[in-house]
mmCIF file of C-alpha atoms in Angstrom:
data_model
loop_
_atom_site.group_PDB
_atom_site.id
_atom_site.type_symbol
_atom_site.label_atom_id
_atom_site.label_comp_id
_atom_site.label_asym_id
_atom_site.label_seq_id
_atom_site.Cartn_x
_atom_site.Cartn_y
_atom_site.Cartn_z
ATOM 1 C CA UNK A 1 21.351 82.018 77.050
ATOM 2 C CA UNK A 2 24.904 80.445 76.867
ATOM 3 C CA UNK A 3 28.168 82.070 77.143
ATOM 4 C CA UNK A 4 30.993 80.583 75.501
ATOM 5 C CA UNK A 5 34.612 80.901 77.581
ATOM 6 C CA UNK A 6 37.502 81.263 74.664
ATOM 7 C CA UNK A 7 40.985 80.462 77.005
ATOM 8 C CA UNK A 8 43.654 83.096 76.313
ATOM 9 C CA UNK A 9 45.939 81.048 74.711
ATOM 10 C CA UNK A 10 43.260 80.588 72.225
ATOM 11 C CA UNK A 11 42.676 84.311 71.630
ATOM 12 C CA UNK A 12 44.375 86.127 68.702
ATOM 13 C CA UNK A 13 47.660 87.529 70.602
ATOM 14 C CA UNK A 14 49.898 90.363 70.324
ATOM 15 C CA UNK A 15 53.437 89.875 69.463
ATOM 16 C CA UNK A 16 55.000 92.192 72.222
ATOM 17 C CA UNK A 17 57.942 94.434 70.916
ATOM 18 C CA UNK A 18 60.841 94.388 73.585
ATOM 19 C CA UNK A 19 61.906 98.380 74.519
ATOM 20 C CA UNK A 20 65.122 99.167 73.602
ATOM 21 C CA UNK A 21 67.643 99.274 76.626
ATOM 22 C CA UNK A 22 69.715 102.591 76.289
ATOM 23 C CA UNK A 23 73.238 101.364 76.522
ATOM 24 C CA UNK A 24 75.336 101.572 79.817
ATOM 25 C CA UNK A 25 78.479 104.024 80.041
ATOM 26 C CA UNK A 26 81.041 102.023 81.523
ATOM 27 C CA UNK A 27 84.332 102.213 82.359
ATOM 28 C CA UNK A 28 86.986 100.146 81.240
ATOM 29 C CA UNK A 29 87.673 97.353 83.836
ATOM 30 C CA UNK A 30 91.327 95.737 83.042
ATOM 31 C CA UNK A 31 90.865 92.299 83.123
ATOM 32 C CA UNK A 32 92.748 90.525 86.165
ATOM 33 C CA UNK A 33 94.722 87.364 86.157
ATOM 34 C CA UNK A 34 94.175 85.020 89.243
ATOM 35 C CA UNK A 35 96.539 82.041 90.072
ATOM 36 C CA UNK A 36 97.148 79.625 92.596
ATOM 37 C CA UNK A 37 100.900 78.897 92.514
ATOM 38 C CA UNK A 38 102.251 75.783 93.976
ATOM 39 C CA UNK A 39 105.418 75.903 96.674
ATOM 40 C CA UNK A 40 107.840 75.283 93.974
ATOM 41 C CA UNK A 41 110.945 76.416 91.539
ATOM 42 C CA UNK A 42 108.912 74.727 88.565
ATOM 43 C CA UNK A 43 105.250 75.865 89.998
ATOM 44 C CA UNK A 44 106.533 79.204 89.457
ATOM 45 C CA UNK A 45 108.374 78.827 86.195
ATOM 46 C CA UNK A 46 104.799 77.815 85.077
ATOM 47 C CA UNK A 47 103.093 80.729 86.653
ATOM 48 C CA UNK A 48 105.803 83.039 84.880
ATOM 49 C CA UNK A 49 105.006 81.403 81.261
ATOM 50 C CA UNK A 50 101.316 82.193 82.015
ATOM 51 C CA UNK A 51 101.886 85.582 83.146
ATOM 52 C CA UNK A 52 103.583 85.886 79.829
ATOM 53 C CA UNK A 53 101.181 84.437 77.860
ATOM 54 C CA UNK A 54 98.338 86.828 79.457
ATOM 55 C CA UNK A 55 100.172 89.971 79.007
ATOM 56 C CA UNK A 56 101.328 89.070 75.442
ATOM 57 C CA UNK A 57 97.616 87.998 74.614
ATOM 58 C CA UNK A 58 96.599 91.730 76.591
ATOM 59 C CA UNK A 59 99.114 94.016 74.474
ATOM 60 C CA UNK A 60 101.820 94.259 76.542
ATOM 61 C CA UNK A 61 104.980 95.953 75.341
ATOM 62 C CA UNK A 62 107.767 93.538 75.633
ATOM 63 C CA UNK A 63 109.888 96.243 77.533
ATOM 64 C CA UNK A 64 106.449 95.850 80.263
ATOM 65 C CA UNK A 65 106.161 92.134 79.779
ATOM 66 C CA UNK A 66 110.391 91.328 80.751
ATOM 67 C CA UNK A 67 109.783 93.794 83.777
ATOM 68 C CA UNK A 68 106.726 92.233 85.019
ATOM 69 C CA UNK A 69 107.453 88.373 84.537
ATOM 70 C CA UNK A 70 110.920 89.053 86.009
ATOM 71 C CA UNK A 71 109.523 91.073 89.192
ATOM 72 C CA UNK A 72 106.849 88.358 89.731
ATOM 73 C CA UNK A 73 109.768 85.340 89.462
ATOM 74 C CA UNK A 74 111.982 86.926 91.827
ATOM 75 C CA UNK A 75 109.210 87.937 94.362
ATOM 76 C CA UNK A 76 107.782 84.500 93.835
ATOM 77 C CA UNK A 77 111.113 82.296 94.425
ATOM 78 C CA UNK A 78 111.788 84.603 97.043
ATOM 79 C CA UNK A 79 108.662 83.080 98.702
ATOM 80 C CA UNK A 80 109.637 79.127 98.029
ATOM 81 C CA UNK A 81 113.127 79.686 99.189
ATOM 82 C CA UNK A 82 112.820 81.662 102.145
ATOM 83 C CA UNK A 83 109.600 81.382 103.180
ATOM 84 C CA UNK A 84 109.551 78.460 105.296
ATOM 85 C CA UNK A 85 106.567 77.145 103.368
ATOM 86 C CA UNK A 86 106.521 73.117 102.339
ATOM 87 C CA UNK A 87 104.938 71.599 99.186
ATOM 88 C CA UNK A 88 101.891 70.746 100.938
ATOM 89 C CA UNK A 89 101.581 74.385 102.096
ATOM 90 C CA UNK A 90 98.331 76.395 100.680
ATOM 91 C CA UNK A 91 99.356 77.669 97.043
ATOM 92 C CA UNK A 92 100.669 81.029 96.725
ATOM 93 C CA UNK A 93 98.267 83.251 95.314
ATOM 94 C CA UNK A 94 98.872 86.010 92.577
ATOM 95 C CA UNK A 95 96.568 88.807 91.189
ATOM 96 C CA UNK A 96 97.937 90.723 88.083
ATOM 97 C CA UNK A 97 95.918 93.429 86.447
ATOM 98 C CA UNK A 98 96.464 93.191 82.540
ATOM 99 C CA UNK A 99 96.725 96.684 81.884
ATOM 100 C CA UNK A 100 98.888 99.654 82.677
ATOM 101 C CA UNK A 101 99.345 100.424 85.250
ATOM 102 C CA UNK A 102 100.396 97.154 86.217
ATOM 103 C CA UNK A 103 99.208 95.928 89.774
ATOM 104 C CA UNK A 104 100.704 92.441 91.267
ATOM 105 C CA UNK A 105 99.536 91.629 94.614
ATOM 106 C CA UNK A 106 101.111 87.793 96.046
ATOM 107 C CA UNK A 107 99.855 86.654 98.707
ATOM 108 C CA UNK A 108 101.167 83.627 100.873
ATOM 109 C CA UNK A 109 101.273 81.913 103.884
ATOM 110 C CA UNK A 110 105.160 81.960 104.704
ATOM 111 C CA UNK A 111 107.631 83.811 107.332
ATOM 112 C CA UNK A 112 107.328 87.225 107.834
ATOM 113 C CA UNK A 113 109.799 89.201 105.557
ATOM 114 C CA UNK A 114 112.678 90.119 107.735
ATOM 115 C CA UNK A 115 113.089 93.916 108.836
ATOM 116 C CA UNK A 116 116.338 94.120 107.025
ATOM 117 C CA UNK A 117 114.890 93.253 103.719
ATOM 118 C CA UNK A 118 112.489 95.894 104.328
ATOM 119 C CA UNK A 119 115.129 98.807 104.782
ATOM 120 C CA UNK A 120 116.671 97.757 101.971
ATOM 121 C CA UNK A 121 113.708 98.814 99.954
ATOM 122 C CA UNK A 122 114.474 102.825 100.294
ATOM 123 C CA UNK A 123 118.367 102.227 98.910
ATOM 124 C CA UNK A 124 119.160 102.143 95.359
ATOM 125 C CA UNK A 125 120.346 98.939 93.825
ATOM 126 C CA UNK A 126 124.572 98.984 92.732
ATOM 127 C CA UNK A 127 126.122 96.384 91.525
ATOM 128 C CA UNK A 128 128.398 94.872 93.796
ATOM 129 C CA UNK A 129 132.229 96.168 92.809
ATOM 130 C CA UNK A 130 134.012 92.866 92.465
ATOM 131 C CA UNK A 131 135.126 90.591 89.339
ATOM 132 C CA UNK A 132 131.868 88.508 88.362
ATOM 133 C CA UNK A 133 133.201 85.497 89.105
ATOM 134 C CA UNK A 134 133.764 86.705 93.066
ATOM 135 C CA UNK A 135 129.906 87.716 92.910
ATOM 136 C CA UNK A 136 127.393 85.917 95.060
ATOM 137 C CA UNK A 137 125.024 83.561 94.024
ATOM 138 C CA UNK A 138 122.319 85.482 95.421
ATOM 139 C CA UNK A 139 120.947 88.049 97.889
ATOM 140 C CA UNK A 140 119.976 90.651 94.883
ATOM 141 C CA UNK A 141 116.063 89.478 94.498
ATOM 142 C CA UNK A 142 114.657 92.080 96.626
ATOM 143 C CA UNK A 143 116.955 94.865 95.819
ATOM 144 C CA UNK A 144 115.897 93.962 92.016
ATOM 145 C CA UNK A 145 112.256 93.799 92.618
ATOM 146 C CA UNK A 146 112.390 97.333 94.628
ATOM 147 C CA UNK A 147 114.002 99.033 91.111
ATOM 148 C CA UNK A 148 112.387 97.597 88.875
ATOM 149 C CA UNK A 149 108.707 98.700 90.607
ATOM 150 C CA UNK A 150 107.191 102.218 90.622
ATOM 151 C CA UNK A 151 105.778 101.323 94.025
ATOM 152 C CA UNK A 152 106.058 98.371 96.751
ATOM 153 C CA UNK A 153 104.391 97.792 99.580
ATOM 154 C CA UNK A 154 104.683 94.898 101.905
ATOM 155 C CA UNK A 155 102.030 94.221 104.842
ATOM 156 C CA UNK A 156 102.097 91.293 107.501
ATOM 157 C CA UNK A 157 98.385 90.390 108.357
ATOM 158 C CA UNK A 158 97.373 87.305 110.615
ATOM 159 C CA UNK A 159 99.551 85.052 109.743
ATOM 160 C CA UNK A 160 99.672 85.906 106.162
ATOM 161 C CA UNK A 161 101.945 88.282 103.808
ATOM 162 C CA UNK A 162 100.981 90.195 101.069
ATOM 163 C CA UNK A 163 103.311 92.321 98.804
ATOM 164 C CA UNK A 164 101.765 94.354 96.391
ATOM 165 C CA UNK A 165 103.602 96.092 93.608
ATOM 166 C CA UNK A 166 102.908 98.397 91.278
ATOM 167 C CA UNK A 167 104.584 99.108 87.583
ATOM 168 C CA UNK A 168 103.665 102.094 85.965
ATOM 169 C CA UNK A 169 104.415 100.906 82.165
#
C-alpha cells in the first residue's frame, strides 16, 4: 500500500475571519509642539511665526494665540540677550501643548536668572509714570511674561534652566 502526502499549501484552506478589536477609550492627548530654537533675534522671530502657525492650525482663539506668541518672544529674547549663550551654543528648546490649558516649558543652557528677576515675579506689573518718550528701552520682559501667565515657575538644574509657564485660556 502507498500513501500519498498532499503539502498544506496544497490543501483546500480556510479564509480566517480577523476578530473584531473592541475599540480603546482614550483620552484626549493635546498634541505638543517641539522646537529647537537657534541663539538668535531672527531664530526666534521664526520660532514665534511657527508657534503661530500651530496654534492657528489647533483652534486657538486669537485673544490665546497674541498672549502665547508674545509670552514665548519675550521669554525667548530674554534668553539670547541675557543669557550669556553664543550662536554656536546648543539650541534653545521649547515644548508648547496645543490646547488649553496652555503649557510652555523653554529650556536652555544660559546664566542662571538673577534673584532679582525672580522677586519681581510676585509684584504686579505698572506702567512706569513718566512721558513715553522718557520710558526705557527695556527691562519690562519679565514683568510682562509674569502677567500675562496664570502660573510661572522657574528652576535652575545642572547647569541648565527651565521656565515653565502656564496660560489658562
Amino acid at each position: 500500500m502507498c500513501s500519498v502526502f498532499t503539502p498544506r499549501s496544497t490543501q483546500r484552506s480556510r479564509k480566517m475571519r480577523p476578530k473584531p478589536v473592541p475599540a480603546l477609550d482614550l483620552p484626549d492627548i493635546p498634541a505638543v509642539l517641539e522646537l529647537k530654537i537657534g541663539v538668535s533675534p531672527l531664530a526666534v522671530r521664526h520660532a514665534c511665526e511657527t508657534i503661530a502657525l500651530a496654534l492657528r492650525e489647533n483652534g486657538a482663539r486669537a485673544t490665546d494665540l497674541n498672549r502665547i506668541v508674545l509670552v514665548c518672544a519675550e521669554a525667548l529674547n530674554n534668553v539670547v540677550e541675557h543669557g550669556g549663550l553664543e550662536e554656536t551654543s546648543p539650541p534653545i528648546r521649547l515644548q508648547l501643548t496645543l490646547g488649553a490649558p496652555w503649557h510652555v516649558r523653554i529650556l536652555d543652557a544660559g546664566r542662571t536668572m538673577p534673584a532679582v528677576l525672580l522677586a519681581a515675579s510676585n509684584t504686579a506689573f505698572t506702567a512706569p509714570a513718566c512721558a513715553t518718550e522718557d520710558l526705557p528701552e527695556g527691562g519690562f520682559g519679565w514683568r510682562m511674561i509674569n502677567s500675562l501667565s496664570d502660573r510661572l515657575d522657574y528652576v535652575r538644574h545642572r547647569g541648565s534652566n527651565r521656565l515653565e509657564i502656564v496660560i489658562d485660556g
